[in-house]
Short mmCIF file of C-alpha atoms and ligand atoms in Angstrom, two decimals:
data_model
loop_
_atom_site.label_atom_id
_atom_site.label_comp_id
_atom_site.label_asym_id
_atom_site.label_seq_id
_atom_site.Cartn_x
_atom_site.Cartn_y
_atom_site.Cartn_z
CA MET A 6 102.44 82.27 87.01
CA LEU A 7 98.91 84.55 88.12
CA ALA A 8 98.97 86.26 90.92
CA ASN A 9 100.68 88.50 93.19
CA TYR A 10 99.63 89.35 95.92
CA HIS A 11 102.55 90.86 97.14
CA THR A 12 102.97 95.05 96.69
CA HIS A 13 104.01 98.18 97.93
CA THR A 14 103.79 101.44 96.92
CA VAL A 15 105.73 105.05 98.00
CA ARG A 16 103.45 105.66 100.76
CA CYS A 17 106.09 103.32 102.73
CA LYS A 18 109.13 105.26 101.74
CA HIS A 19 111.35 102.98 100.59
CA ALA A 20 109.26 102.40 97.26
CA GLU A 21 109.58 103.68 94.21
CA GLY A 22 106.86 104.05 91.17
CA SER A 23 103.07 104.67 90.64
CA GLU A 24 100.19 102.25 91.07
CA ARG A 25 99.54 102.20 87.41
CA GLU A 26 103.07 101.27 86.39
CA TYR A 27 102.61 98.49 89.05
CA ILE A 28 99.40 97.48 87.25
CA GLU A 29 100.97 97.74 83.62
CA ALA A 30 103.89 95.48 84.62
CA ALA A 31 101.69 92.96 86.10
CA ILE A 32 99.41 93.19 83.23
CA ALA A 33 102.76 92.88 80.68
CA GLU A 34 103.03 89.58 82.62
CA GLY A 35 100.80 87.56 82.25
CA PHE A 36 98.77 88.48 85.76
CA LYS A 37 95.66 88.40 85.50
CA ILE A 38 95.27 88.65 90.23
CA LEU A 39 97.11 91.50 91.38
CA GLY A 40 97.60 91.88 95.60
CA PHE A 41 98.32 95.81 97.31
CA SER A 42 100.14 95.12 100.50
CA ASP A 43 102.11 97.95 101.04
CA HIS A 44 103.22 98.15 104.70
CA THR A 45 100.88 98.83 106.83
CA PRO A 46 100.60 101.69 109.53
CA GLN A 47 100.69 101.63 113.20
CA PRO A 48 98.95 104.04 115.59
CA TYR A 49 101.39 105.02 117.16
CA PRO A 50 102.67 106.92 120.76
CA GLU A 51 102.30 111.16 119.73
CA GLY A 52 105.99 111.74 117.46
CA PHE A 53 106.74 108.66 116.74
CA VAL A 54 107.38 108.13 112.42
CA SER A 55 108.15 104.79 111.10
CA ARG A 56 110.90 105.15 108.64
CA ILE A 57 109.00 101.67 106.65
CA ARG A 58 105.68 102.51 107.00
CA MET A 59 103.05 105.47 105.22
CA ASP A 60 101.32 107.42 107.83
CA MET A 61 97.88 106.45 109.24
CA SER A 62 96.21 109.62 108.07
CA GLU A 63 96.81 107.88 104.83
CA LEU A 64 94.97 105.42 104.31
CA PRO A 65 92.44 107.31 103.09
CA ASP A 66 93.92 107.92 99.42
CA TYR A 67 95.73 105.04 99.97
CA THR A 68 92.28 102.49 99.41
CA GLU A 69 90.65 106.31 97.41
CA THR A 70 93.86 105.77 94.90
CA LEU A 71 93.12 101.83 94.66
CA VAL A 72 89.79 101.36 94.41
CA LYS A 73 88.92 103.59 90.99
CA LEU A 74 92.38 102.30 89.66
CA ARG A 75 90.91 98.16 90.43
CA ASP A 76 87.91 100.07 88.52
CA GLU A 77 89.56 102.02 85.64
CA TYR A 78 91.64 98.22 84.37
CA ARG A 79 88.18 95.97 86.50
CA ASN A 80 88.11 94.44 82.65
CA ASP A 81 91.97 93.27 82.41
CA ILE A 82 92.99 92.15 86.36
CA THR A 83 91.46 92.16 89.16
CA ILE A 84 93.51 93.91 91.60
CA LEU A 85 92.93 93.55 95.66
CA ILE A 86 93.41 95.68 98.45
CA GLY A 87 95.89 94.92 101.04
CA TYR A 88 98.49 95.04 103.87
CA GLU A 89 101.19 94.43 104.77
CA VAL A 90 101.05 93.43 108.88
CA GLU A 91 102.95 93.32 111.91
CA TYR A 92 101.30 91.01 114.48
CA SER A 93 101.99 92.94 118.03
CA ARG A 94 100.30 93.06 120.89
CA LYS A 95 100.60 96.04 121.20
CA TYR A 96 98.55 97.61 118.39
CA PHE A 97 97.46 94.90 116.31
CA GLU A 98 93.64 94.91 116.98
CA PRO A 99 93.40 98.88 117.90
CA LEU A 100 95.04 98.39 114.51
CA LEU A 101 91.96 96.53 112.44
CA VAL A 102 89.09 99.04 113.07
CA GLU A 103 91.78 101.65 112.31
CA LEU A 104 91.94 99.01 108.58
CA LYS A 105 88.40 98.00 108.17
CA LYS A 106 87.24 101.71 108.09
CA TYR A 107 87.78 101.74 104.54
CA PRO A 108 88.44 99.26 101.56
CA LEU A 109 90.53 96.19 102.71
CA ASP A 110 90.62 92.36 100.73
CA TYR A 111 93.71 90.89 103.21
CA ILE A 112 96.63 90.95 105.33
CA ILE A 113 99.71 89.20 104.92
CA GLN A 114 101.80 88.64 107.77
CA GLY A 115 105.41 90.20 107.70
CA GLN A 116 106.75 89.86 111.29
CA HIS A 117 109.93 93.02 111.10
CA TYR A 118 109.26 93.57 114.20
CA VAL A 119 109.77 91.51 117.07
CA PRO A 120 108.03 92.88 119.83
CA GLU A 121 106.98 95.56 118.09
CA GLU A 122 108.11 99.27 116.16
CA PRO A 123 110.19 101.37 117.93
CA ALA A 124 110.07 99.79 121.61
CA GLY A 125 111.58 95.86 119.89
CA SER A 126 114.49 95.31 117.15
CA TYR A 127 113.66 94.40 113.90
CA VAL A 128 114.65 90.84 113.14
CA GLY A 129 116.94 91.79 109.93
CA THR A 130 119.47 92.63 111.54
CA LYS A 131 121.99 89.33 112.07
CA THR A 132 122.16 87.49 115.52
CA GLY A 133 123.64 84.98 116.71
CA SER A 134 120.97 84.73 119.92
CA GLU A 135 118.35 81.71 120.42
CA GLU A 136 116.73 84.07 122.24
CA LYS A 137 116.28 86.84 119.45
CA LEU A 138 115.23 83.26 117.35
CA LYS A 139 112.89 81.89 119.33
CA ALA A 140 110.83 85.46 120.92
CA TYR A 141 111.20 85.85 116.54
CA VAL A 142 109.72 81.60 116.07
CA ASP A 143 106.61 82.15 119.20
CA TYR A 144 105.97 86.06 118.19
CA THR A 145 105.33 84.91 113.79
CA ILE A 146 103.38 82.26 115.72
CA GLU A 147 100.89 83.96 117.41
CA GLY A 148 100.42 85.54 114.36
CA MET A 149 99.64 82.68 112.58
CA LYS A 150 96.91 81.47 115.16
CA THR A 151 94.63 84.87 114.92
CA GLY A 152 93.11 82.65 111.24
CA LEU A 153 93.41 86.51 110.11
CA PHE A 154 96.01 87.08 108.11
CA THR A 155 96.02 85.45 104.65
CA TYR A 156 99.85 84.30 104.31
CA LEU A 157 103.22 84.34 106.35
CA ALA A 158 105.34 86.41 103.67
CA HIS A 159 109.00 86.14 103.82
CA PRO A 160 108.78 83.34 106.75
CA ASP A 161 112.49 83.01 107.27
CA LEU A 162 113.61 87.01 107.59
CA ILE A 163 114.79 86.31 111.24
CA ASN A 164 118.94 86.62 110.21
CA TYR A 165 120.22 83.55 112.91
CA ILE A 166 123.50 83.00 111.43
CA GLY A 167 124.68 80.52 114.19
CA PRO A 168 124.18 76.67 114.07
CA ASP A 169 121.78 74.95 111.47
CA ASP A 170 121.07 72.22 114.77
CA ILE A 171 119.87 75.26 116.36
CA TYR A 172 118.03 77.35 113.48
CA LEU A 173 115.85 74.94 112.41
CA ARG A 174 114.82 73.27 116.32
CA HIS A 175 112.61 76.47 116.31
CA MET A 176 112.38 78.11 112.51
CA ARG A 177 110.04 74.15 112.33
CA ARG A 178 107.94 75.40 115.13
CA ILE A 179 106.67 77.69 111.78
CA VAL A 180 106.31 75.45 108.84
CA GLU A 181 104.61 73.07 111.63
CA ALA A 182 102.10 76.08 112.69
CA ALA A 183 101.63 76.64 108.47
CA VAL A 184 100.09 73.23 108.45
CA ASP A 185 98.20 73.20 111.64
CA LEU A 186 96.35 76.62 110.53
CA ASP A 187 96.28 75.73 106.58
CA ILE A 188 98.32 79.12 105.70
CA PRO A 189 101.07 79.63 103.20
CA LEU A 190 104.52 80.10 103.72
CA GLU A 191 106.87 82.35 100.98
CA ILE A 192 109.35 82.73 99.07
CA ASN A 193 110.22 86.48 98.58
CA ALA A 194 111.60 86.93 95.35
CA TYR A 195 112.16 90.38 96.38
CA GLY A 196 115.02 88.74 98.88
CA PHE A 197 116.45 86.68 96.07
CA ALA A 198 116.49 89.06 93.37
CA ASP A 199 118.21 91.61 95.84
CA LYS A 200 121.12 88.58 97.02
CA ARG A 201 119.13 88.92 100.76
CA TRP A 202 120.25 86.64 103.08
CA TYR A 203 116.47 85.80 102.30
CA PRO A 204 114.77 83.43 100.46
CA CYS A 205 117.70 80.40 102.21
CA ASP A 206 117.73 77.71 101.76
CA ARG A 207 118.34 76.18 105.30
CA PHE A 208 114.74 76.71 105.71
CA PHE A 209 113.16 75.46 103.14
CA ARG A 210 115.15 72.46 102.64
CA MET A 211 112.98 71.54 106.26
CA ALA A 212 110.29 73.00 104.86
CA VAL A 213 108.95 71.18 101.92
CA GLU A 214 109.45 67.56 104.66
CA TYR A 215 106.27 68.71 105.86
CA LYS A 216 104.26 69.86 102.43
CA PRO A 217 103.22 73.23 103.69
CA LYS A 218 101.27 75.36 100.99
CA PHE A 219 103.95 77.30 98.67
CA ILE A 220 102.99 81.11 97.64
CA ILE A 221 105.89 82.40 96.17
CA GLY A 222 105.74 86.79 96.35
CA CYS A 223 106.84 89.14 94.49
CA ASP A 224 107.08 91.83 97.83
CA ALA A 225 107.95 95.01 94.94
CA HIS A 226 109.36 97.55 95.77
CA ILE A 227 109.79 98.07 91.63
CA PRO A 228 107.74 97.94 89.11
CA GLY A 229 109.92 95.80 87.59
CA LEU A 230 110.15 93.33 89.83
CA VAL A 231 106.08 92.60 89.89
CA CYS A 232 107.33 90.04 87.29
CA GLN A 233 107.65 85.77 87.34
CA PRO A 234 109.85 83.91 88.43
CA GLU A 235 112.37 82.60 85.12
CA ARG A 236 112.58 86.83 84.67
CA ILE A 237 114.65 87.09 88.42
CA GLU A 238 117.76 84.84 87.73
CA GLY A 239 118.74 82.02 90.00
CA PHE A 240 115.38 82.55 91.25
CA THR A 241 113.78 79.14 89.39
CA ASP A 242 117.20 77.61 90.20
CA PHE A 243 116.36 77.37 94.34
CA LEU A 244 112.73 76.80 94.14
CA THR A 245 113.69 73.36 91.79
CA ARG A 246 117.29 73.06 94.12
CA ASN A 247 114.59 73.02 97.91
CA GLY A 248 111.86 70.73 95.50
CA ILE A 249 109.81 73.33 95.73
CA GLU A 250 107.08 72.93 93.07
CA TYR A 251 104.83 75.90 91.83
CA GLY A 252 101.40 76.72 89.24
CA ASP A 253 99.60 79.12 88.82
CA ASN A 254 100.05 80.85 92.90
CA VAL A 255 96.31 82.02 93.11
CA ILE A 256 95.24 81.24 96.52
CA LYS A 257 92.47 81.68 98.65
CA ILE A 258 92.41 85.16 100.35
CA ARG A 259 91.38 85.53 104.37
CA ARG A 260 88.49 87.81 103.49
CA LEU A 261 87.94 90.58 106.38
ZN1 LIG B 321 109.23 96.97 102.63
ZN1 LIG B 322 106.49 93.58 101.44
#
């Protein structure tokens, strides 16, 4: 694996380590491309501070820091500047206007909230509600259709604990959209390493049948997670048993 496009920084309030440590880890692991995609800030109403993302005022520092490092390391590795962005009807368009004021290569879609923080709810909370499952799928696809995302991070983030037939009936629509729109689906290494509910077999077993593009995302919140898949115990078994082949993990980014 030569590339990882899913890397966080301390600004999101739940990651550790300096940008330099992430870059050094990537070089040590043999990566040629490292994309930073920290949780995007959102232009929230006055007074609301998200606990899981940087503030809008941190955009200059985030990008300036990465531009400097990109130049410093240019002979060793390609550094890309991106964000993990929530699609939301409320904030997506005004947010892009702000993000584009600074150096920006790409965005990936990470749909943690439906509809959006703070009004919406976190999709990782266990639910047996088909309505919530459907809302997640609909909102995610609406975001994919903007055509602006380089890939869809942890497509199976929704923590639906109900029956497989209901789960698959809805979730397969994300896979169909990924094929139609040519958007790679991420297999999230952080979720696997952290023994979370994603990536899950029931999603990927179904997904492979449609032959979408897959991408492995380290989703590194610590520098040590910028690593080859075989360094995460059981991860390559997960890929193999679901029929997922991986290569250099390099994809074409959608430039913004
Ligand atoms: Zn995070
Ligand atoms: Zn992430």
